[in-house]
């Protein structure tokens, strides 16, 4: 059944509008957003759609097509819903909007999300951005998408306790079909980079590892790079780790605990790989782009230590496949997806062979999606 009809069944009238925000894949520049560097995500056609209608109350009624419970959120008490299993992202967004002085009106919301949960493709950012946009538009505000992304990131930091950077929400809001977004996370300046992959596509492979402590390990890495920056600030006037040249890092190696040095080396070398990847895409050198994906994965595996055996198994199986030009984990890591550049003609064999190797090695299957790069926020 169509989303509008489902909305009518749940809430007794057709919605006024349907909006959507995208999931994202990060092509390269991993664990760089909170270090003040450049990242290269793209918005996906996997997205969160929300149908919305004003309800003339001071409450949000929040439902999902695949869930029975309806979360009811009092707009005068948006701070009270932190523990909700369903509805906490929406409450967090409403809470940030209220604090920032946005007008809020009561409304009914029905969500239909095709971004798989826990896959590292930013389903939470898609829910947040779709919610913020729907609430703004329903209250008669045409919001600035970047301001909205920042607000949604703050909701995730303050309400949901995840100390994430800006990349996911920015891509979810500002992504553009057929393009990656080169985002400078220090300035929020963004450039659309045409993604002409010719005879190749991006294949997302979800390792399907059950959720485990991603948030605490993520926050631990953030602490480690803060330590690295503090140590390197004795060597120069740096306001972010992404500004530190590799030569300066290497000169200071003996003053740094080995783990902290390796974390910093990932950040500094990954920033250089982002620049090289943009050049490779610009000149159509897909082989070079693929090699940079591989190097990024190795750095995340050996220096940043956020891959784990499941993502390594997927990446290694992809590297060994003749149709694959490059492959790396994408997102926070510890689970979730890899992104692989694969020749179109070889995709079925790639999925078959990588899937079989993964199953044999890990004991449960991976899932595969051919990525379509789409717009961020859309009004249907
Ligand atoms: C998660 C966070 C992002 C970013 C990535 C790693 O997706 O939400 O802000 O830090 O991890 O690149």
mmCIF file of C-alpha atoms and ligand atoms in Angstrom:
data_model
loop_
_atom_site.group_PDB
_atom_site.id
_atom_site.type_symbol
_atom_site.label_atom_id
_atom_site.label_comp_id
_atom_site.label_asym_id
_atom_site.label_seq_id
_atom_site.Cartn_x
_atom_site.Cartn_y
_atom_site.Cartn_z
ATOM 1 C CA UNK A 1 0.000 0.000 0.000
ATOM 2 C CA UNK A 2 1.182 3.538 -0.735
ATOM 3 C CA UNK A 3 2.518 5.636 2.130
ATOM 4 C CA UNK A 4 -0.317 8.182 1.767
ATOM 5 C CA UNK A 5 -2.985 5.475 2.073
ATOM 6 C CA UNK A 6 -1.217 3.956 5.060
ATOM 7 C CA UNK A 7 -1.164 7.383 6.650
ATOM 8 C CA UNK A 8 -4.898 7.732 6.087
ATOM 9 C CA UNK A 9 -5.512 4.347 7.734
ATOM 10 C CA UNK A 10 -3.446 5.288 10.782
ATOM 11 C CA UNK A 11 -4.502 8.884 11.237
ATOM 12 C CA UNK A 12 -7.869 9.178 9.481
ATOM 13 C CA UNK A 13 -6.929 11.702 6.775
ATOM 14 C CA UNK A 14 -4.475 11.989 3.906
ATOM 15 C CA UNK A 15 -1.109 13.650 4.685
ATOM 16 C CA UNK A 16 -0.436 17.233 3.604
ATOM 17 C CA UNK A 17 2.995 16.360 2.273
ATOM 18 C CA UNK A 18 5.658 13.670 2.006
ATOM 19 C CA UNK A 19 9.340 14.539 2.498
ATOM 20 C CA UNK A 20 12.415 12.371 2.482
ATOM 21 C CA UNK A 21 16.043 12.534 3.522
ATOM 22 C CA UNK A 22 18.782 10.175 2.376
ATOM 23 C CA UNK A 23 21.032 7.558 3.874
ATOM 24 C CA UNK A 24 24.655 8.040 2.876
ATOM 25 C CA UNK A 25 27.753 6.181 1.870
ATOM 26 C CA UNK A 26 31.085 7.792 2.641
ATOM 27 C CA UNK A 27 33.420 7.205 -0.292
ATOM 28 C CA UNK A 28 36.577 8.267 1.530
ATOM 29 C CA UNK A 29 37.646 10.458 4.451
ATOM 30 C CA UNK A 30 36.711 8.177 7.329
ATOM 31 C CA UNK A 31 36.838 9.356 10.940
ATOM 32 C CA UNK A 32 37.886 12.740 9.577
ATOM 33 C CA UNK A 33 34.817 14.915 10.126
ATOM 34 C CA UNK A 34 35.471 15.386 13.852
ATOM 35 C CA UNK A 35 39.160 16.080 13.100
ATOM 36 C CA UNK A 36 38.374 19.124 10.962
ATOM 37 C CA UNK A 37 39.259 17.636 7.582
ATOM 38 C CA UNK A 38 37.489 16.965 4.278
ATOM 39 C CA UNK A 39 35.176 14.007 3.662
ATOM 40 C CA UNK A 40 33.545 12.694 0.484
ATOM 41 C CA UNK A 41 30.110 11.188 1.169
ATOM 42 C CA UNK A 42 27.260 10.665 -1.272
ATOM 43 C CA UNK A 43 23.510 10.488 -0.554
ATOM 44 C CA UNK A 44 21.767 7.204 -1.365
ATOM 45 C CA UNK A 45 18.399 6.309 -2.830
ATOM 46 C CA UNK A 46 17.950 4.282 0.376
ATOM 47 C CA UNK A 47 16.114 6.905 2.384
ATOM 48 C CA UNK A 48 13.726 7.861 5.149
ATOM 49 C CA UNK A 49 10.335 9.104 3.901
ATOM 50 C CA UNK A 50 7.899 10.819 6.195
ATOM 51 C CA UNK A 51 4.265 11.699 5.537
ATOM 52 C CA UNK A 52 3.014 14.558 7.687
ATOM 53 C CA UNK A 53 -0.174 16.413 8.611
ATOM 54 C CA UNK A 54 -0.908 19.112 11.202
ATOM 55 C CA UNK A 55 -3.124 17.769 13.996
ATOM 56 C CA UNK A 56 -4.135 21.003 15.795
ATOM 57 C CA UNK A 57 -2.663 19.802 19.107
ATOM 58 C CA UNK A 58 0.641 20.443 20.896
ATOM 59 C CA UNK A 59 1.734 16.852 20.342
ATOM 60 C CA UNK A 60 3.697 14.938 17.716
ATOM 61 C CA UNK A 61 2.246 11.504 17.018
ATOM 62 C CA UNK A 62 5.073 9.456 15.516
ATOM 63 C CA UNK A 63 4.350 6.176 13.720
ATOM 64 C CA UNK A 64 6.246 3.887 11.346
ATOM 65 C CA UNK A 65 4.910 1.665 8.568
ATOM 66 C CA UNK A 66 6.607 -1.385 10.084
ATOM 67 C CA UNK A 67 5.920 -0.725 13.780
ATOM 68 C CA UNK A 68 2.752 -0.842 15.871
ATOM 69 C CA UNK A 69 3.498 1.650 18.647
ATOM 70 C CA UNK A 70 2.852 5.340 18.120
ATOM 71 C CA UNK A 71 5.163 7.587 20.137
ATOM 72 C CA UNK A 72 3.412 10.689 21.452
ATOM 73 C CA UNK A 73 5.708 13.648 22.091
ATOM 74 C CA UNK A 74 4.547 16.696 24.029
ATOM 75 C CA UNK A 75 5.997 19.772 22.316
ATOM 76 C CA UNK A 76 6.104 21.570 25.676
ATOM 77 C CA UNK A 77 8.208 18.787 27.229
ATOM 78 C CA UNK A 78 10.468 17.580 24.414
ATOM 79 C CA UNK A 79 13.307 16.864 26.861
ATOM 80 C CA UNK A 80 11.481 13.911 28.409
ATOM 81 C CA UNK A 81 11.812 11.199 25.767
ATOM 82 C CA UNK A 82 15.472 10.195 25.841
ATOM 83 C CA UNK A 83 14.844 6.527 26.587
ATOM 84 C CA UNK A 84 12.276 5.888 23.841
ATOM 85 C CA UNK A 85 13.068 2.866 21.675
ATOM 86 C CA UNK A 86 11.040 4.449 18.866
ATOM 87 C CA UNK A 87 10.654 8.226 18.639
ATOM 88 C CA UNK A 88 13.783 9.396 20.459
ATOM 89 C CA UNK A 89 15.428 10.790 17.309
ATOM 90 C CA UNK A 90 12.272 12.724 16.514
ATOM 91 C CA UNK A 91 12.037 13.979 20.106
ATOM 92 C CA UNK A 92 15.716 14.965 20.015
ATOM 93 C CA UNK A 93 15.205 16.962 16.842
ATOM 94 C CA UNK A 94 12.090 18.676 18.240
ATOM 95 C CA UNK A 95 14.026 19.464 21.428
ATOM 96 C CA UNK A 96 16.892 21.101 19.512
ATOM 97 C CA UNK A 97 14.431 23.019 17.337
ATOM 98 C CA UNK A 98 12.631 24.321 20.406
ATOM 99 C CA UNK A 99 15.917 25.392 22.018
ATOM 100 C CA UNK A 100 16.952 27.118 18.767
ATOM 101 C CA UNK A 101 13.653 29.022 18.622
ATOM 102 C CA UNK A 102 12.064 27.349 15.598
ATOM 103 C CA UNK A 103 8.239 27.432 15.622
ATOM 104 C CA UNK A 104 6.789 23.971 16.249
ATOM 105 C CA UNK A 105 3.279 22.771 15.440
ATOM 106 C CA UNK A 106 1.635 19.532 16.500
ATOM 107 C CA UNK A 107 1.464 16.982 13.713
ATOM 108 C CA UNK A 108 1.047 13.338 12.813
ATOM 109 C CA UNK A 109 4.030 11.669 11.172
ATOM 110 C CA UNK A 110 4.311 8.297 9.442
ATOM 111 C CA UNK A 111 7.828 7.074 8.604
ATOM 112 C CA UNK A 112 8.906 4.619 5.948
ATOM 113 C CA UNK A 113 12.654 4.024 6.072
ATOM 114 C CA UNK A 114 14.507 1.923 3.508
ATOM 115 C CA UNK A 115 17.965 2.634 4.974
ATOM 116 C CA UNK A 116 18.838 -0.586 6.806
ATOM 117 C CA UNK A 117 19.281 -0.011 10.543
ATOM 118 C CA UNK A 118 22.711 -0.588 12.054
ATOM 119 C CA UNK A 119 24.350 -0.893 8.630
ATOM 120 C CA UNK A 120 26.538 2.202 8.887
ATOM 121 C CA UNK A 121 24.492 3.941 6.174
ATOM 122 C CA UNK A 122 23.148 6.623 8.519
ATOM 123 C CA UNK A 123 19.561 5.617 9.047
ATOM 124 C CA UNK A 124 19.552 7.796 12.162
ATOM 125 C CA UNK A 125 20.720 10.887 10.272
ATOM 126 C CA UNK A 126 18.048 10.230 7.624
ATOM 127 C CA UNK A 127 15.344 10.071 10.305
ATOM 128 C CA UNK A 128 16.647 13.225 11.974
ATOM 129 C CA UNK A 129 16.938 15.272 8.798
ATOM 130 C CA UNK A 130 13.567 14.113 7.423
ATOM 131 C CA UNK A 131 11.971 15.000 10.771
ATOM 132 C CA UNK A 132 13.575 18.427 11.017
ATOM 133 C CA UNK A 133 12.604 19.286 7.459
ATOM 134 C CA UNK A 134 9.029 18.044 7.867
ATOM 135 C CA UNK A 135 8.571 19.945 11.133
ATOM 136 C CA UNK A 136 9.937 23.153 9.606
ATOM 137 C CA UNK A 137 7.798 22.965 6.493
ATOM 138 C CA UNK A 138 4.678 22.065 8.437
ATOM 139 C CA UNK A 139 5.254 25.144 10.604
ATOM 140 C CA UNK A 140 5.641 27.288 7.467
ATOM 141 C CA UNK A 141 9.426 27.676 7.613
ATOM 142 C CA UNK A 142 11.664 27.086 4.559
ATOM 143 C CA UNK A 143 14.852 26.080 6.351
ATOM 144 C CA UNK A 144 18.472 26.342 5.344
ATOM 145 C CA UNK A 145 19.550 22.739 4.798
ATOM 146 C CA UNK A 146 23.005 23.192 6.267
ATOM 147 C CA UNK A 147 21.616 24.823 9.407
ATOM 148 C CA UNK A 148 19.209 21.910 9.654
ATOM 149 C CA UNK A 149 22.048 19.388 9.353
ATOM 150 C CA UNK A 150 23.935 21.124 12.161
ATOM 151 C CA UNK A 151 20.811 21.087 14.319
ATOM 152 C CA UNK A 152 20.311 17.362 13.672
ATOM 153 C CA UNK A 153 23.929 16.611 14.577
ATOM 154 C CA UNK A 154 23.402 18.486 17.843
ATOM 155 C CA UNK A 155 20.283 16.418 18.509
ATOM 156 C CA UNK A 156 22.316 13.256 18.059
ATOM 157 C CA UNK A 157 25.113 14.601 20.329
ATOM 158 C CA UNK A 158 22.918 16.050 23.055
ATOM 159 C CA UNK A 159 19.881 13.786 23.027
ATOM 160 C CA UNK A 160 21.083 10.419 21.806
ATOM 161 C CA UNK A 161 24.544 10.575 23.409
ATOM 162 C CA UNK A 162 26.489 9.827 20.211
ATOM 163 C CA UNK A 163 29.394 12.206 19.819
ATOM 164 C CA UNK A 164 29.229 12.078 15.997
ATOM 165 C CA UNK A 165 30.563 14.637 13.544
ATOM 166 C CA UNK A 166 28.624 16.541 10.870
ATOM 167 C CA UNK A 167 29.196 14.285 7.845
ATOM 168 C CA UNK A 168 26.105 12.074 7.958
ATOM 169 C CA UNK A 169 23.511 14.767 8.556
ATOM 170 C CA UNK A 170 25.144 17.052 5.991
ATOM 171 C CA UNK A 171 25.093 14.383 3.293
ATOM 172 C CA UNK A 172 21.562 13.340 4.195
ATOM 173 C CA UNK A 173 20.383 16.923 3.731
ATOM 174 C CA UNK A 174 22.607 18.276 0.954
ATOM 175 C CA UNK A 175 23.470 15.244 -1.181
ATOM 176 C CA UNK A 176 22.977 15.507 -4.922
ATOM 177 C CA UNK A 177 22.072 12.771 -7.410
ATOM 178 C CA UNK A 178 25.059 11.642 -9.447
ATOM 179 C CA UNK A 179 27.509 13.531 -7.221
ATOM 180 C CA UNK A 180 29.601 13.067 -4.135
ATOM 181 C CA UNK A 181 29.873 15.985 -1.724
ATOM 182 C CA UNK A 182 33.349 17.188 -0.838
ATOM 183 C CA UNK A 183 32.705 18.694 2.576
ATOM 184 C CA UNK A 184 35.247 20.680 4.537
ATOM 185 C CA UNK A 185 34.132 19.843 8.064
ATOM 186 C CA UNK A 186 35.976 22.794 9.605
ATOM 187 C CA UNK A 187 34.217 25.432 7.502
ATOM 188 C CA UNK A 188 31.162 23.503 6.193
ATOM 189 C CA UNK A 189 32.067 24.612 2.682
ATOM 190 C CA UNK A 190 30.953 21.965 0.214
ATOM 191 C CA UNK A 191 31.632 21.207 -3.421
ATOM 192 C CA UNK A 192 29.662 18.778 -5.565
ATOM 193 C CA UNK A 193 31.976 16.298 -7.275
ATOM 194 C CA UNK A 194 30.501 14.556 -10.352
ATOM 195 C CA UNK A 195 30.556 10.807 -9.850
ATOM 196 C CA UNK A 196 31.099 9.480 -13.327
ATOM 197 C CA UNK A 197 31.840 5.818 -12.704
ATOM 198 C CA UNK A 198 31.505 4.789 -16.383
ATOM 199 C CA UNK A 199 31.308 0.978 -16.537
ATOM 200 C CA UNK A 200 31.454 0.647 -12.742
ATOM 201 C CA UNK A 201 28.975 0.850 -9.873
ATOM 202 C CA UNK A 202 29.288 1.102 -6.121
ATOM 203 C CA UNK A 203 28.318 -2.080 -4.309
ATOM 204 C CA UNK A 204 27.488 -1.856 -0.610
ATOM 205 C CA UNK A 205 28.122 -5.061 1.313
ATOM 206 C CA UNK A 206 26.587 -5.243 4.775
ATOM 207 C CA UNK A 207 28.488 -7.589 7.092
ATOM 208 C CA UNK A 208 25.360 -8.000 9.237
ATOM 209 C CA UNK A 209 27.391 -8.153 12.407
ATOM 210 C CA UNK A 210 25.055 -7.752 15.366
ATOM 211 C CA UNK A 211 25.464 -4.372 17.104
ATOM 212 C CA UNK A 212 28.284 -4.250 19.608
ATOM 213 C CA UNK A 213 29.568 -1.246 21.529
ATOM 214 C CA UNK A 214 30.002 0.887 18.406
ATOM 215 C CA UNK A 215 29.161 4.035 20.314
ATOM 216 C CA UNK A 216 31.632 3.545 23.153
ATOM 217 C CA UNK A 217 34.447 2.613 20.746
ATOM 218 C CA UNK A 218 33.583 5.606 18.561
ATOM 219 C CA UNK A 219 33.767 7.936 21.545
ATOM 220 C CA UNK A 220 37.072 6.292 22.580
ATOM 221 C CA UNK A 221 38.613 7.127 19.174
ATOM 222 C CA UNK A 222 37.463 10.714 19.541
ATOM 223 C CA UNK A 223 39.254 10.893 22.868
ATOM 224 C CA UNK A 224 42.437 9.475 21.319
ATOM 225 C CA UNK A 225 42.589 12.020 18.517
ATOM 226 C CA UNK A 226 41.991 14.818 21.016
ATOM 227 C CA UNK A 227 45.001 13.544 22.936
ATOM 228 C CA UNK A 228 46.999 13.460 19.704
ATOM 229 C CA UNK A 229 46.066 17.046 18.885
ATOM 230 C CA UNK A 230 46.935 18.265 22.369
ATOM 231 C CA UNK A 231 50.401 16.662 22.094
ATOM 232 C CA UNK A 232 50.997 18.081 18.607
ATOM 233 C CA UNK A 233 49.919 21.565 19.633
ATOM 234 C CA UNK A 234 53.268 21.841 21.426
ATOM 235 C CA UNK A 235 54.850 21.571 17.950
ATOM 236 C CA UNK A 236 52.716 24.155 16.174
ATOM 237 C CA UNK A 237 49.634 26.308 16.266
ATOM 238 C CA UNK A 238 47.130 23.684 15.059
ATOM 239 C CA UNK A 239 43.408 23.976 15.751
ATOM 240 C CA UNK A 240 42.555 20.565 14.261
ATOM 241 C CA UNK A 241 44.412 17.319 13.663
ATOM 242 C CA UNK A 242 43.638 17.494 9.944
ATOM 243 C CA UNK A 243 45.938 20.556 9.701
ATOM 244 C CA UNK A 244 49.022 18.695 10.882
ATOM 245 C CA UNK A 245 51.487 17.795 8.088
ATOM 246 C CA UNK A 246 52.717 14.187 8.004
ATOM 247 C CA UNK A 247 56.318 15.404 8.396
ATOM 248 C CA UNK A 248 55.449 17.185 11.669
ATOM 249 C CA UNK A 249 53.649 14.110 12.943
ATOM 250 C CA UNK A 250 56.647 11.930 12.154
ATOM 251 C CA UNK A 251 59.073 14.357 13.807
ATOM 252 C CA UNK A 252 57.013 14.103 16.982
ATOM 253 C CA UNK A 253 56.626 10.343 16.987
ATOM 254 C CA UNK A 254 58.924 9.773 19.962
ATOM 255 C CA UNK A 255 56.867 12.165 22.128
ATOM 256 C CA UNK A 256 53.643 10.264 21.496
ATOM 257 C CA UNK A 257 52.328 6.953 22.858
ATOM 258 C CA UNK A 258 52.449 4.489 19.913
ATOM 259 C CA UNK A 259 48.662 4.015 19.767
ATOM 260 C CA UNK A 260 48.056 7.765 19.724
ATOM 261 C CA UNK A 261 50.680 8.183 16.989
ATOM 262 C CA UNK A 262 48.951 5.555 14.826
ATOM 263 C CA UNK A 263 45.512 7.135 15.324
ATOM 264 C CA UNK A 264 46.946 10.487 14.202
ATOM 265 C CA UNK A 265 48.749 8.875 11.267
ATOM 266 C CA UNK A 266 45.429 7.512 10.006
ATOM 267 C CA UNK A 267 43.875 10.973 10.158
ATOM 268 C CA UNK A 268 46.755 12.767 8.452
ATOM 269 C CA UNK A 269 47.209 10.183 5.683
ATOM 270 C CA UNK A 270 43.444 9.845 5.128
ATOM 271 C CA UNK A 271 43.203 13.602 4.533
ATOM 272 C CA UNK A 272 45.807 13.253 1.794
ATOM 273 C CA UNK A 273 43.875 10.321 0.309
ATOM 274 C CA UNK A 274 40.700 12.444 0.101
ATOM 275 C CA UNK A 275 42.548 15.067 -1.950
ATOM 276 C CA UNK A 276 44.019 12.374 -4.186
ATOM 277 C CA UNK A 277 40.601 10.708 -4.582
ATOM 278 C CA UNK A 278 39.028 13.973 -5.746
ATOM 279 C CA UNK A 279 41.819 14.378 -8.296
ATOM 280 C CA UNK A 280 41.403 10.771 -9.458
ATOM 281 C CA UNK A 281 37.645 11.221 -9.920
ATOM 282 C CA UNK A 282 38.225 14.511 -11.727
ATOM 283 C CA UNK A 283 40.563 12.902 -14.222
ATOM 284 C CA UNK A 284 38.448 9.752 -14.557
ATOM 285 C CA UNK A 285 41.211 7.560 -13.160
ATOM 286 C CA UNK A 286 39.018 4.929 -11.531
ATOM 287 C CA UNK A 287 41.923 2.532 -11.007
ATOM 288 C CA UNK A 288 43.697 5.145 -8.880
ATOM 289 C CA UNK A 289 40.457 5.885 -7.022
ATOM 290 C CA UNK A 290 40.088 2.165 -6.268
ATOM 291 C CA UNK A 291 43.647 1.931 -4.932
ATOM 292 C CA UNK A 292 42.900 4.839 -2.573
ATOM 293 C CA UNK A 293 39.850 2.983 -1.248
ATOM 294 C CA UNK A 294 42.067 -0.018 -0.490
ATOM 295 C CA UNK A 295 44.701 2.131 1.222
ATOM 296 C CA UNK A 296 41.993 3.793 3.318
ATOM 297 C CA UNK A 297 40.747 0.408 4.526
ATOM 298 C CA UNK A 298 44.264 -0.728 5.461
ATOM 299 C CA UNK A 299 44.810 2.480 7.439
ATOM 300 C CA UNK A 300 41.474 2.054 9.242
ATOM 301 C CA UNK A 301 42.410 -1.578 9.956
ATOM 302 C CA UNK A 302 46.013 -1.120 11.095
ATOM 303 C CA UNK A 303 46.275 2.436 12.437
ATOM 304 C CA UNK A 304 42.741 3.392 13.498
ATOM 305 C CA UNK A 305 41.634 -0.165 14.356
ATOM 306 C CA UNK A 306 37.948 0.210 13.573
ATOM 307 C CA UNK A 307 37.411 -2.574 11.048
ATOM 308 C CA UNK A 308 37.152 -5.969 12.769
ATOM 309 C CA UNK A 309 37.260 -9.421 11.178
ATOM 310 C CA UNK A 310 33.858 -9.155 9.477
ATOM 311 C CA UNK A 311 34.663 -5.954 7.547
ATOM 312 C CA UNK A 312 38.187 -7.220 6.850
ATOM 313 C CA UNK A 313 36.763 -10.468 5.450
ATOM 314 C CA UNK A 314 34.476 -8.502 3.121
ATOM 315 C CA UNK A 315 37.242 -6.147 1.999
ATOM 316 C CA UNK A 316 39.744 -8.948 1.412
ATOM 317 C CA UNK A 317 37.241 -10.997 -0.583
ATOM 318 C CA UNK A 318 36.459 -7.904 -2.669
ATOM 319 C CA UNK A 319 40.169 -7.138 -3.244
ATOM 320 C CA UNK A 320 40.639 -10.651 -4.583
ATOM 321 C CA UNK A 321 37.769 -10.363 -7.071
ATOM 322 C CA UNK A 322 38.712 -9.552 -10.689
ATOM 323 C CA UNK A 323 35.715 -7.222 -11.221
ATOM 324 C CA UNK A 324 36.611 -5.062 -8.202
ATOM 325 C CA UNK A 325 38.754 -1.921 -8.518
ATOM 326 C CA UNK A 326 38.786 -1.126 -4.804
ATOM 327 C CA UNK A 327 36.964 -1.671 -1.543
ATOM 328 C CA UNK A 328 36.874 -0.263 1.983
ATOM 329 C CA UNK A 329 34.726 -0.082 5.066
ATOM 330 C CA UNK A 330 32.424 2.930 5.193
ATOM 331 C CA UNK A 331 30.996 4.792 8.199
ATOM 332 C CA UNK A 332 32.026 4.367 11.813
ATOM 333 C CA UNK A 333 33.206 0.757 11.390
ATOM 334 C CA UNK A 334 33.191 -2.142 13.877
ATOM 335 C CA UNK A 335 30.331 -3.514 11.764
ATOM 336 C CA UNK A 336 28.139 -2.136 8.993
ATOM 337 C CA UNK A 337 29.101 -1.954 5.335
ATOM 338 C CA UNK A 338 31.966 -1.904 2.905
ATOM 339 C CA UNK A 339 31.770 0.098 -0.317
ATOM 340 C CA UNK A 340 33.329 -1.466 -3.407
ATOM 341 C CA UNK A 341 33.910 -0.118 -6.897
ATOM 342 C CA UNK A 342 32.898 -2.969 -9.197
ATOM 343 C CA UNK A 343 32.581 -3.331 -12.957
ATOM 344 C CA UNK A 344 28.877 -3.534 -13.831
ATOM 345 C CA UNK A 345 29.261 -6.696 -15.865
ATOM 346 C CA UNK A 346 30.929 -8.426 -12.923
ATOM 347 C CA UNK A 347 28.426 -7.474 -10.213
ATOM 348 C CA UNK A 348 26.471 -10.773 -10.047
ATOM 349 C CA UNK A 349 29.705 -12.791 -9.866
ATOM 350 C CA UNK A 350 31.113 -10.347 -7.301
ATOM 351 C CA UNK A 351 28.076 -10.710 -5.063
ATOM 352 C CA UNK A 352 28.064 -14.478 -5.460
ATOM 353 C CA UNK A 353 31.747 -15.004 -4.785
ATOM 354 C CA UNK A 354 32.285 -12.410 -2.047
ATOM 355 C CA UNK A 355 29.061 -13.609 -0.389
ATOM 356 C CA UNK A 356 30.184 -17.247 -0.447
ATOM 357 C CA UNK A 357 33.654 -16.478 0.941
ATOM 358 C CA UNK A 358 32.165 -14.333 3.680
ATOM 359 C CA UNK A 359 29.664 -16.988 4.689
ATOM 360 C CA UNK A 360 32.365 -19.650 4.803
ATOM 361 C CA UNK A 361 34.665 -17.492 6.909
ATOM 362 C CA UNK A 362 32.227 -15.735 9.263
ATOM 363 C CA UNK A 363 29.368 -18.220 9.477
ATOM 364 C CA UNK A 364 26.414 -15.984 8.537
ATOM 365 C CA UNK A 365 25.603 -14.207 5.277
ATOM 366 C CA UNK A 366 26.346 -10.663 4.141
ATOM 367 C CA UNK A 367 23.768 -8.596 2.206
ATOM 368 C CA UNK A 368 24.476 -6.577 -0.918
ATOM 369 C CA UNK A 369 22.976 -3.426 -2.444
ATOM 370 C CA UNK A 370 23.971 -1.683 -5.642
ATOM 371 C CA UNK A 371 24.148 1.950 -4.552
ATOM 372 C CA UNK A 372 22.230 4.630 -6.406
ATOM 373 C CA UNK A 373 23.473 8.109 -5.626
ATOM 374 C CA UNK A 374 20.455 10.340 -5.073
ATOM 375 C CA UNK A 375 19.376 13.743 -3.744
ATOM 376 C CA UNK A 376 19.409 14.478 -0.011
ATOM 377 C CA UNK A 377 16.189 16.191 1.074
ATOM 378 C CA UNK A 378 13.308 15.763 -1.363
ATOM 379 C CA UNK A 379 9.706 16.967 -1.303
ATOM 380 C CA UNK A 380 7.611 14.395 -3.141
HETATM 381 C C1 LIG B 1 29.780 7.952 11.919
HETATM 382 C C2 LIG B 1 29.583 9.381 12.421
HETATM 383 C C3 LIG B 1 30.191 10.380 11.448
HETATM 384 C C4 LIG B 1 31.633 10.029 11.091
HETATM 385 C C5 LIG B 1 31.752 8.560 10.716
HETATM 386 C C6 LIG B 1 33.179 8.122 10.532
HETATM 387 O O1 LIG B 1 29.054 7.754 10.750
HETATM 388 O O2 LIG B 1 28.211 9.655 12.595
HETATM 389 O O3 LIG B 1 30.103 11.683 12.000
HETATM 390 O O4 LIG B 1 32.498 10.368 12.135
HETATM 391 O O5 LIG B 1 31.162 7.709 11.694
HETATM 392 O O6 LIG B 1 33.735 8.744 9.427
#
